[in-house]
Amino acid sequence: MRAFRRQRGRYVARLDAGERAVVASVVADVAELLGAGRFEDGPPPAAGPDAGPDGSPGGAPDVGAWQVRTAPLPPPQDPAVRRLLPDASRDDPEVAGEFRRLTEDDLRARKIARLRCLWTSLVHGEPGWPEHALVVHPRSAADVAACLTDLRLVLGERLDLRTDEDSEALYDGLGDGDEDDVRAYLASVYGALSWLQESLLAVMLDAPDASPGGRTGDDG
């Protein structure tokens, strides 16, 4: 894996076939947690009149469409999904519940759409570029960075990372037993994604036409 750098008006990282497969699998796993179904299987058929375009529970709306859920929506039971869809207020459950009712379906759909774009880039590549190139247009860079944050949030939850000290001590004591093998694998993926995201943010900030929001006007 090589860091993102600016090339031909794009941000380009290098991932070999194995690295692309690992990252694509994590992307698909996170999207499935959000209700998308497996990307490898293609868009699933709608489960009913209230199902969203990704087959997500509760009828997540298509990106660009806006719907309002009328029934209360409980917070996710999986703590990893709850990191992706956190409570708007820790102190006021009523405010948190109302905000979730109004926004969660749309937020799920937007996260899934971003993850699908990244998964497509990882699996199918970019026409006119080497197969090892992960190519990000400057206009899409903020979305890719947000995807990487979502991947890291899920992996961080599975690794029980709660504080900066937990992250710093992540690799301590790994190496013995099957459980440590799994933890070491997750830790290595978490570290690689963190480094990849840092390199993307660095080229975004170094872009001569970068805006405070991370978007650029370069059409390359």
CSV table of C-alpha atoms in Angstrom, one decimal:
chain,number,residue,atom,x,y,z
A,1,MET,CA,0.0,0.0,0.0
A,2,ARG,CA,1.3,3.4,-1.0
A,3,ALA,CA,-0.1,6.8,0.2
A,4,PHE,CA,-2.3,9.0,-1.8
A,5,ARG,CA,-0.5,11.6,-4.0
A,6,ARG,CA,-1.7,14.0,-6.6
A,7,GLN,CA,-1.5,12.7,-10.1
A,8,ARG,CA,-3.2,13.9,-13.3
A,9,GLY,CA,-5.6,16.0,-11.3
A,10,ARG,CA,-6.6,13.1,-9.1
A,11,TYR,CA,-5.7,11.7,-5.7
A,12,VAL,CA,-4.1,8.3,-6.3
A,13,ALA,CA,-3.1,5.6,-3.9
A,14,ARG,CA,-1.6,2.2,-4.7
A,15,LEU,CA,-3.1,-1.0,-3.3
A,16,ASP,CA,-2.2,-4.4,-4.5
A,17,ALA,CA,-4.9,-7.0,-5.3
A,18,GLY,CA,-4.9,-8.5,-1.8
A,19,GLU,CA,-5.1,-5.1,-0.1
A,20,ARG,CA,-7.9,-4.0,-2.4
A,21,ALA,CA,-9.8,-7.2,-1.6
A,22,VAL,CA,-9.4,-6.7,2.2
A,23,VAL,CA,-10.6,-3.1,2.1
A,24,ALA,CA,-13.4,-3.9,-0.3
A,25,SER,CA,-14.6,-6.6,2.1
A,26,VAL,CA,-14.6,-4.3,5.1
A,27,VAL,CA,-16.5,-1.7,3.0
A,28,ALA,CA,-19.1,-4.3,2.1
A,29,ASP,CA,-19.3,-5.5,5.7
A,30,VAL,CA,-20.0,-2.0,7.0
A,31,ALA,CA,-22.6,-1.3,4.3
A,32,GLU,CA,-24.3,-4.6,5.3
A,33,LEU,CA,-24.4,-3.5,8.9
A,34,LEU,CA,-26.2,-0.4,7.7
A,35,GLY,CA,-28.8,-2.5,5.9
A,36,ALA,CA,-27.5,-2.5,2.3
A,37,GLY,CA,-27.2,-6.3,1.7
A,38,ARG,CA,-24.0,-7.6,0.2
A,39,PHE,CA,-22.6,-5.4,-2.5
A,40,GLU,CA,-21.2,-8.5,-4.2
A,41,ASP,CA,-24.7,-9.7,-4.8
A,42,GLY,CA,-25.8,-6.5,-6.5
A,43,PRO,CA,-28.7,-4.3,-5.4
A,44,PRO,CA,-31.2,-6.6,-3.6
A,45,PRO,CA,-34.9,-6.7,-4.7
A,46,ALA,CA,-37.2,-4.5,-2.7
A,47,ALA,CA,-38.6,-6.4,0.3
A,48,GLY,CA,-41.9,-4.6,0.2
A,49,PRO,CA,-43.7,-1.4,-0.6
A,50,ASP,CA,-41.8,0.4,2.3
A,51,ALA,CA,-38.3,-1.0,1.5
A,52,GLY,CA,-35.6,1.4,0.4
A,53,PRO,CA,-33.4,1.0,-2.7
A,54,ASP,CA,-30.8,-0.9,-0.7
A,55,GLY,CA,-33.3,-3.2,0.9
A,56,SER,CA,-32.5,-1.5,4.2
A,57,PRO,CA,-34.9,-2.1,7.2
A,58,GLY,CA,-37.4,0.5,7.8
A,59,GLY,CA,-37.4,1.8,4.2
A,60,ALA,CA,-34.3,4.0,4.0
A,61,PRO,CA,-35.0,6.6,1.3
A,62,ASP,CA,-33.0,7.0,-1.9
A,63,VAL,CA,-30.3,9.6,-1.8
A,64,GLY,CA,-31.8,12.8,-3.0
A,65,ALA,CA,-35.3,11.8,-1.9
A,66,TRP,CA,-36.5,12.9,1.5
A,67,GLN,CA,-39.1,11.1,3.6
A,68,VAL,CA,-40.3,11.5,7.1
A,69,ARG,CA,-40.8,8.5,9.3
A,70,THR,CA,-43.8,8.8,11.6
A,71,ALA,CA,-43.2,6.0,14.0
A,72,PRO,CA,-40.5,6.2,16.7
A,73,LEU,CA,-37.2,4.6,15.8
A,74,PRO,CA,-35.1,2.9,18.5
A,75,PRO,CA,-31.3,3.3,18.5
A,76,PRO,CA,-29.3,0.4,16.8
A,77,GLN,CA,-28.6,-2.5,19.0
A,78,ASP,CA,-25.2,-3.2,17.5
A,79,PRO,CA,-22.7,-0.8,19.2
A,80,ALA,CA,-20.7,-0.5,16.0
A,81,VAL,CA,-23.8,0.7,14.1
A,82,ARG,CA,-24.6,3.0,16.9
A,83,ARG,CA,-21.2,4.6,16.4
A,84,LEU,CA,-22.1,5.2,12.8
A,85,LEU,CA,-25.6,6.5,13.8
A,86,PRO,CA,-25.0,8.1,17.2
A,87,ASP,CA,-27.6,9.8,19.5
A,88,ALA,CA,-27.9,13.5,18.8
A,89,SER,CA,-28.2,14.1,22.5
A,90,ARG,CA,-26.8,12.1,25.4
A,91,ASP,CA,-28.7,14.1,28.0
A,92,ASP,CA,-32.2,14.2,26.5
A,93,PRO,CA,-33.6,10.9,25.2
A,94,GLU,CA,-36.7,12.6,23.7
A,95,VAL,CA,-34.6,15.0,21.6
A,96,ALA,CA,-32.3,12.1,20.6
A,97,GLY,CA,-35.3,10.0,19.6
A,98,GLU,CA,-37.0,12.7,17.6
A,99,PHE,CA,-33.8,13.6,15.7
A,100,ARG,CA,-33.2,9.9,14.9
A,101,ARG,CA,-36.8,9.5,13.6
A,102,LEU,CA,-36.3,12.5,11.3
A,103,THR,CA,-32.8,11.8,10.1
A,104,GLU,CA,-31.6,8.2,10.4
A,105,ASP,CA,-33.1,6.8,7.3
A,106,ASP,CA,-31.6,9.5,5.1
A,107,LEU,CA,-28.2,9.2,6.9
A,108,ARG,CA,-28.1,5.4,6.4
A,109,ALA,CA,-28.9,5.8,2.7
A,110,ARG,CA,-26.2,8.5,2.2
A,111,LYS,CA,-23.6,6.4,4.0
A,112,ILE,CA,-24.5,3.3,2.0
A,113,ALA,CA,-24.3,5.3,-1.3
A,114,ARG,CA,-20.8,6.6,-0.4
A,115,LEU,CA,-19.6,3.1,0.6
A,116,ARG,CA,-21.0,1.6,-2.7
A,117,CYS,CA,-19.0,4.2,-4.7
A,118,LEU,CA,-15.8,3.3,-2.8
A,119,TRP,CA,-16.4,-0.4,-3.1
A,120,THR,CA,-17.0,0.0,-6.9
A,121,SER,CA,-13.7,1.8,-7.2
A,122,LEU,CA,-11.8,-0.9,-5.2
A,123,VAL,CA,-13.4,-3.8,-7.1
A,124,HIS,CA,-13.6,-2.5,-10.6
A,125,GLY,CA,-10.9,0.2,-10.7
A,126,GLU,CA,-10.8,3.3,-12.8
A,127,PRO,CA,-10.7,3.1,-16.7
A,128,GLY,CA,-7.4,4.4,-18.0
A,129,TRP,CA,-5.5,3.8,-14.8
A,130,PRO,CA,-3.4,0.8,-13.6
A,131,GLU,CA,-5.3,-1.9,-11.8
A,132,HIS,CA,-3.4,-1.1,-8.6
A,133,ALA,CA,-4.5,2.5,-8.6
A,134,LEU,CA,-7.2,3.7,-6.2
A,135,VAL,CA,-8.3,6.9,-8.0
A,136,VAL,CA,-10.2,9.6,-6.2
A,137,HIS,CA,-11.5,12.8,-7.9
A,138,PRO,CA,-11.0,15.9,-5.8
A,139,ARG,CA,-14.8,16.4,-5.8
A,140,SER,CA,-15.3,13.0,-4.2
A,141,ALA,CA,-12.4,13.2,-1.8
A,142,ALA,CA,-14.4,14.3,1.2
A,143,ASP,CA,-16.9,11.4,0.7
A,144,VAL,CA,-14.0,8.9,0.5
A,145,ALA,CA,-12.5,10.4,3.7
A,146,ALA,CA,-15.9,10.0,5.4
A,147,CYS,CA,-16.1,6.4,4.3
A,148,LEU,CA,-12.7,5.7,5.8
A,149,THR,CA,-13.9,7.3,9.0
A,150,ASP,CA,-16.9,4.9,9.1
A,151,LEU,CA,-14.7,1.9,8.5
A,152,ARG,CA,-12.4,3.0,11.3
A,153,LEU,CA,-15.4,3.6,13.6
A,154,VAL,CA,-16.7,0.0,13.1
A,155,LEU,CA,-13.2,-1.6,13.5
A,156,GLY,CA,-12.5,0.6,16.5
A,157,GLU,CA,-15.7,-0.7,18.2
A,158,ARG,CA,-14.8,-4.3,17.4
A,159,LEU,CA,-11.3,-3.6,18.9
A,160,ASP,CA,-12.8,-1.9,22.0
A,161,LEU,CA,-11.1,1.3,21.3
A,162,ARG,CA,-12.5,4.1,23.5
A,163,THR,CA,-9.7,6.5,24.1
A,164,ASP,CA,-6.5,7.8,22.6
A,165,GLU,CA,-4.7,5.6,25.1
A,166,ASP,CA,-6.5,2.5,23.8
A,167,SER,CA,-5.4,3.4,20.3
A,168,GLU,CA,-1.8,3.9,21.3
A,169,ALA,CA,-1.8,0.5,23.1
A,170,LEU,CA,-3.6,-1.3,20.3
A,171,TYR,CA,-0.7,-3.5,19.3
A,172,ASP,CA,0.5,-4.3,22.9
A,173,GLY,CA,0.2,-8.0,23.8
A,174,LEU,CA,-0.8,-9.3,20.4
A,175,GLY,CA,0.5,-12.6,19.1
A,176,ASP,CA,-0.7,-15.5,21.2
A,177,GLY,CA,-3.8,-17.6,20.5
A,178,ASP,CA,-6.6,-17.6,17.9
A,179,GLU,CA,-8.3,-14.6,19.5
A,180,ASP,CA,-5.1,-12.6,19.3
A,181,ASP,CA,-4.8,-13.6,15.6
A,182,VAL,CA,-8.2,-12.1,14.9
A,183,ARG,CA,-7.4,-9.0,16.9
A,184,ALA,CA,-4.1,-8.6,15.2
A,185,TYR,CA,-5.8,-8.9,11.8
A,186,LEU,CA,-8.4,-6.3,12.7
A,187,ALA,CA,-5.7,-4.1,14.2
A,188,SER,CA,-3.6,-4.2,11.1
A,189,VAL,CA,-6.6,-3.3,8.9
A,190,TYR,CA,-7.5,-0.5,11.3
A,191,GLY,CA,-3.9,0.9,11.2
A,192,ALA,CA,-3.7,0.7,7.4
A,193,LEU,CA,-7.0,2.5,6.9
A,194,SER,CA,-6.0,5.2,9.4
A,195,TRP,CA,-2.7,5.7,7.6
A,196,LEU,CA,-4.5,5.8,4.2
A,197,GLN,CA,-7.0,8.3,5.4
A,198,GLU,CA,-4.2,10.5,6.8
A,199,SER,CA,-2.5,10.5,3.4
A,200,LEU,CA,-5.7,11.4,1.7
A,201,LEU,CA,-6.4,14.3,4.0
A,202,ALA,CA,-2.8,15.5,3.5
A,203,VAL,CA,-3.1,15.7,-0.3
A,204,MET,CA,-6.5,17.4,0.1
A,205,LEU,CA,-5.0,20.0,2.4
A,206,ASP,CA,-2.1,20.5,0.1
A,207,ALA,CA,-4.2,21.0,-3.0
A,208,PRO,CA,-3.7,24.6,-4.2
A,209,ASP,CA,-7.5,25.1,-4.7
A,210,ALA,CA,-8.6,23.3,-1.6
A,211,SER,CA,-11.6,24.8,0.3
A,212,PRO,CA,-12.1,24.6,4.0
A,213,GLY,CA,-14.8,21.9,3.5
A,214,GLY,CA,-12.3,19.6,1.7
A,215,ARG,CA,-13.8,20.1,-1.8
A,216,THR,CA,-11.8,21.5,-4.7
A,217,GLY,CA,-12.8,23.0,-8.0
A,218,ASP,CA,-10.2,21.0,-10.0
A,219,ASP,CA,-11.9,19.0,-12.8
A,220,GLY,CA,-8.5,17.7,-13.8
